[in-house]
Amino acid sequence: EIVLTQSPDFQSVTPKQKVTITCRASQTIGTSLHWYQQKPDQSPKLLIRYASQSFSGVPSRFSGSGSGTDFTLTINSLEAEDAATYYCHQTSSFRTFGQGTKVEIK
Amino acid sequence: EVQMVESGGGLVKPGGSLRLSCTASGFTFSNAWMNWVRQAPGKGLEWVGRIKSKYDGGTTDYPEHVKDRFIVSRDDSKNTAYLQVNSLRTEDTAVYYCATGDVMDIWGKGTTVTVSS
């Protein structure tokens, strides 16, 4: 099983700050890595597919990068509505998720 | 509008079974791969099964720890995917979501399964 490890687990950020979340895979997965946002009591929403492709309707402040084993989700100029838990997810071999990164607004 | 609605959750005793349903609309269901993902209270996301479209073979895949107890199926005539969950344990208590696509791009709102005596 491919294990995805996110860091940090929690981040408290002021509005307009830049947020960086990393996801490391236990083995190489090419670019089969996707990012989701989940707000409390809501289902997850796809933000980024295949490491860097923005999903339809996602604000441009969200971007992704990386390949192989190391990936990054960046939120430029954080807004209050971005308070959520973010998950990475791989589809290279079966499917697994990272443990999540909770982003709180200060 | 693309939409998926899960149903069939509820309270069940340990050792019991449930069949969850996911009914889709707004897209060509027969072409879609369907996934089931669960989330235990206060925990992260866990993939528990997938069925490919019949066009792609209709095969199923599961993570090792549920493959003997969970069964994913589909009825394209009803635009519905199913998750049969057997020999339920307290640790199966979770919200169960269906999500469409190889990359899960659209999710339902989930149905809650509570396993308790």
Short mmCIF file of C-alpha atoms in Angstrom, two decimals:
data_model
loop_
_atom_site.label_atom_id
_atom_site.label_comp_id
_atom_site.label_asym_id
_atom_site.label_seq_id
_atom_site.Cartn_x
_atom_site.Cartn_y
_atom_site.Cartn_z
CA GLU A 1 0.00 0.00 0.00
CA ILE A 2 1.25 3.45 -0.88
CA VAL A 3 1.34 5.64 2.23
CA LEU A 4 0.88 9.39 1.88
CA THR A 5 2.27 11.59 4.65
CA GLN A 6 1.18 15.20 4.84
CA SER A 7 2.85 18.01 6.74
CA PRO A 8 2.01 19.88 8.76
CA ASP A 9 -0.99 18.29 10.49
CA PHE A 10 -2.28 21.71 11.52
CA GLN A 11 -1.61 25.26 10.47
CA SER A 12 -2.99 28.51 11.90
CA VAL A 13 -2.72 31.29 9.35
CA THR A 14 -3.74 34.93 9.02
CA PRO A 15 -5.75 36.06 5.98
CA LYS A 16 -3.70 36.97 2.90
CA GLN A 17 -0.85 34.76 4.08
CA LYS A 18 0.55 32.07 1.81
CA VAL A 19 -0.05 28.45 2.84
CA THR A 20 2.07 25.49 1.76
CA ILE A 21 1.08 21.89 2.46
CA THR A 22 3.32 19.02 1.46
CA CYS A 23 2.49 15.40 0.71
CA ARG A 24 5.13 12.69 0.50
CA ALA A 25 4.44 9.28 -1.02
CA SER A 26 6.12 6.10 0.24
CA GLN A 27 7.00 5.19 -3.36
CA THR A 28 7.05 6.99 -6.65
CA ILE A 29 3.62 7.74 -8.11
CA GLY A 30 4.41 9.96 -11.08
CA THR A 31 1.81 12.71 -11.06
CA SER A 32 -1.12 10.55 -9.89
CA LEU A 33 -1.67 12.82 -6.91
CA HIS A 34 -4.77 14.90 -6.25
CA TRP A 35 -5.82 17.44 -3.61
CA TYR A 36 -9.18 17.84 -1.85
CA GLN A 37 -10.67 20.43 0.46
CA GLN A 38 -13.18 19.42 3.11
CA LYS A 39 -15.05 21.93 5.24
CA PRO A 40 -16.85 20.85 8.43
CA ASP A 41 -19.99 18.80 7.77
CA GLN A 42 -19.40 18.87 4.02
CA SER A 43 -18.17 16.29 1.55
CA PRO A 44 -14.69 16.70 0.05
CA LYS A 45 -14.24 18.86 -3.03
CA LEU A 46 -11.57 18.29 -5.67
CA LEU A 47 -9.13 21.18 -6.01
CA ILE A 48 -6.18 19.87 -8.02
CA ARG A 49 -5.87 16.76 -10.16
CA TYR A 50 -2.70 15.08 -11.42
CA ALA A 51 -0.45 17.17 -9.21
CA SER A 52 -0.93 20.52 -10.95
CA GLN A 53 -4.17 20.64 -12.96
CA SER A 54 -6.77 22.93 -11.41
CA PHE A 55 -10.26 21.48 -11.31
CA SER A 56 -13.10 23.44 -12.87
CA GLY A 57 -14.32 26.36 -10.78
CA VAL A 58 -11.46 26.28 -8.27
CA PRO A 59 -10.10 29.75 -7.41
CA SER A 60 -6.74 30.54 -8.97
CA ARG A 61 -5.11 31.07 -5.57
CA PHE A 62 -4.96 27.25 -5.26
CA SER A 63 -2.09 25.57 -7.10
CA GLY A 64 -0.25 22.28 -6.99
CA SER A 65 3.17 21.04 -7.97
CA GLY A 66 5.44 18.04 -7.72
CA SER A 67 6.05 14.59 -9.15
CA GLY A 68 7.49 11.28 -8.06
CA THR A 69 7.24 11.25 -4.28
CA ASP A 70 7.03 14.90 -3.23
CA PHE A 71 4.06 17.18 -3.83
CA THR A 72 2.91 20.60 -2.68
CA LEU A 73 -0.42 22.38 -2.44
CA THR A 74 -0.10 26.15 -2.27
CA ILE A 75 -2.80 28.62 -1.31
CA ASN A 76 -1.77 32.13 -2.26
CA SER A 77 -3.34 34.94 -0.26
CA LEU A 78 -5.48 32.83 2.07
CA GLU A 79 -9.10 33.87 2.48
CA ALA A 80 -11.36 33.21 5.47
CA GLU A 81 -13.44 30.76 3.41
CA ASP A 82 -10.34 28.56 2.95
CA ALA A 83 -10.54 27.32 6.53
CA ALA A 84 -10.80 23.57 6.00
CA THR A 85 -8.97 20.26 6.10
CA TYR A 86 -6.94 19.44 3.00
CA TYR A 87 -6.19 15.89 1.85
CA CYS A 88 -3.85 14.51 -0.76
CA HIS A 89 -4.90 11.34 -2.58
CA GLN A 90 -3.06 8.97 -4.91
CA THR A 91 -4.45 6.90 -7.74
CA SER A 92 -1.22 5.25 -8.90
CA SER A 93 -1.84 1.95 -7.09
CA PHE A 94 -5.27 1.34 -5.61
CA ARG A 95 -6.23 4.49 -3.71
CA THR A 96 -5.03 6.03 -0.49
CA PHE A 97 -5.37 9.40 1.21
CA GLY A 98 -3.03 11.43 3.34
CA GLN A 99 -4.00 11.98 6.96
CA GLY A 100 -5.15 15.55 6.33
CA THR A 101 -3.93 19.05 7.15
CA LYS A 102 -6.27 21.33 9.05
CA VAL A 103 -5.95 25.01 8.16
CA GLU A 104 -7.35 27.45 10.69
CA ILE A 105 -7.77 31.17 10.22
CA LYS A 106 -6.24 33.30 12.99
CA GLU B 1 -26.50 19.32 -12.59
CA VAL B 2 -24.31 16.40 -11.60
CA GLN B 3 -25.58 14.89 -8.37
CA MET B 4 -25.16 11.76 -6.30
CA VAL B 5 -27.31 10.81 -3.35
CA GLU B 6 -26.35 8.12 -0.89
CA SER B 7 -28.89 6.23 1.20
CA GLY B 8 -29.25 3.10 3.27
CA GLY B 9 -27.25 4.06 6.35
CA GLY B 10 -28.50 3.54 9.87
CA LEU B 11 -27.90 1.90 13.22
CA VAL B 12 -26.88 -1.75 13.05
CA LYS B 13 -25.60 -4.24 15.62
CA PRO B 14 -22.10 -5.71 15.40
CA GLY B 15 -22.10 -8.64 13.01
CA GLY B 16 -24.94 -7.20 10.97
CA SER B 17 -25.09 -6.13 7.34
CA LEU B 18 -26.25 -3.13 5.32
CA ARG B 19 -26.56 -2.28 1.66
CA LEU B 20 -25.79 1.33 0.85
CA SER B 21 -27.00 2.92 -2.38
CA CYS B 22 -25.67 5.80 -4.45
CA THR B 23 -28.07 7.15 -7.07
CA ALA B 24 -26.61 9.46 -9.70
CA SER B 25 -28.02 12.03 -12.09
CA GLY B 26 -26.76 14.65 -14.51
CA PHE B 27 -24.16 12.51 -16.25
CA THR B 28 -23.87 9.23 -18.15
CA PHE B 29 -23.69 6.84 -15.22
CA SER B 30 -22.89 3.77 -17.30
CA ASN B 31 -19.58 5.34 -18.37
CA ALA B 32 -18.51 6.25 -14.84
CA TRP B 33 -16.22 4.50 -12.39
CA MET B 34 -17.77 4.64 -8.93
CA ASN B 35 -15.91 4.76 -5.64
CA TRP B 36 -16.90 4.42 -2.00
CA VAL B 37 -14.97 6.36 0.66
CA ARG B 38 -15.69 6.45 4.37
CA GLN B 39 -14.84 8.83 7.19
CA ALA B 40 -15.01 7.75 10.81
CA PRO B 41 -16.03 10.43 13.31
CA GLY B 42 -13.25 13.01 13.63
CA LYS B 43 -10.96 11.03 11.34
CA GLY B 44 -9.64 11.24 7.78
CA LEU B 45 -10.80 9.79 4.49
CA GLU B 46 -10.47 6.09 3.71
CA TRP B 47 -11.13 4.51 0.31
CA VAL B 48 -13.10 1.25 0.67
CA GLY B 49 -13.89 0.14 -2.87
CA ARG B 50 -14.41 0.89 -6.54
CA ILE B 51 -16.21 -0.51 -9.55
CA LYS B 52 -15.21 0.30 -13.09
CA SER B 53 -17.70 0.91 -15.86
CA LYS B 54 -18.90 -2.16 -17.76
CA TYR B 55 -17.15 -0.67 -20.79
CA ASP B 56 -13.88 -0.92 -18.84
CA GLY B 57 -14.64 -4.42 -17.60
CA GLY B 58 -16.88 -3.73 -14.61
CA THR B 59 -14.22 -5.04 -12.22
CA THR B 60 -13.99 -4.17 -8.56
CA ASP B 61 -11.04 -3.29 -6.31
CA TYR B 62 -10.81 -3.05 -2.55
CA PRO B 63 -8.16 -2.28 0.05
CA GLU B 64 -6.92 -5.42 1.72
CA HIS B 65 -8.54 -4.79 5.09
CA VAL B 66 -12.14 -4.77 3.78
CA LYS B 67 -11.97 -7.05 0.74
CA ASP B 68 -13.58 -10.01 2.53
CA ARG B 69 -16.50 -8.00 3.92
CA PHE B 70 -17.34 -5.23 1.44
CA ILE B 71 -18.85 -5.70 -2.02
CA VAL B 72 -19.35 -2.95 -4.59
CA SER B 73 -21.85 -3.46 -7.42
CA ARG B 74 -23.81 -1.37 -9.90
CA ASP B 75 -27.10 -1.32 -11.77
CA ASP B 76 -26.71 0.95 -14.76
CA SER B 77 -30.43 0.72 -15.55
CA LYS B 78 -31.09 2.45 -12.23
CA ASN B 79 -28.07 4.81 -12.31
CA THR B 80 -27.16 3.33 -8.94
CA ALA B 81 -24.05 1.93 -7.30
CA TYR B 82 -24.17 -0.19 -4.17
CA LEU B 83 -21.90 -1.01 -1.26
CA GLN B 84 -22.78 -4.18 0.63
CA VAL B 85 -21.12 -4.15 4.03
CA ASN B 86 -21.10 -7.43 5.97
CA SER B 87 -19.95 -8.61 9.39
CA LEU B 88 -20.01 -5.05 10.61
CA ARG B 89 -17.71 -3.97 13.44
CA THR B 90 -17.85 -0.93 15.68
CA GLU B 91 -14.86 0.47 13.80
CA ASP B 92 -16.97 0.54 10.61
CA THR B 93 -18.95 3.42 12.12
CA ALA B 94 -18.50 6.26 9.63
CA VAL B 95 -20.04 8.49 7.02
CA TYR B 96 -19.93 6.61 3.72
CA TYR B 97 -19.55 8.68 0.56
CA CYS B 98 -19.79 7.70 -3.07
CA ALA B 99 -17.61 9.56 -5.55
CA THR B 100 -17.42 9.32 -9.29
CA GLY B 101 -14.44 9.02 -11.59
CA ASP B 102 -10.97 7.55 -11.62
CA VAL B 103 -10.07 10.81 -9.95
CA MET B 104 -12.98 11.34 -7.58
CA ASP B 105 -14.24 14.62 -8.90
CA ILE B 106 -17.85 14.65 -7.70
CA TRP B 107 -18.99 13.40 -4.28
CA GLY B 108 -22.33 12.80 -2.66
CA LYS B 109 -23.21 14.16 0.78
CA GLY B 110 -22.79 10.78 2.44
CA THR B 111 -24.86 8.39 4.53
CA THR B 112 -24.09 7.58 8.15
CA VAL B 113 -23.54 4.04 9.39
CA THR B 114 -23.44 3.48 13.14
CA VAL B 115 -22.44 0.05 14.44
CA SER B 116 -23.35 -0.36 18.07
CA SER B 117 -24.99 -2.88 20.36
#
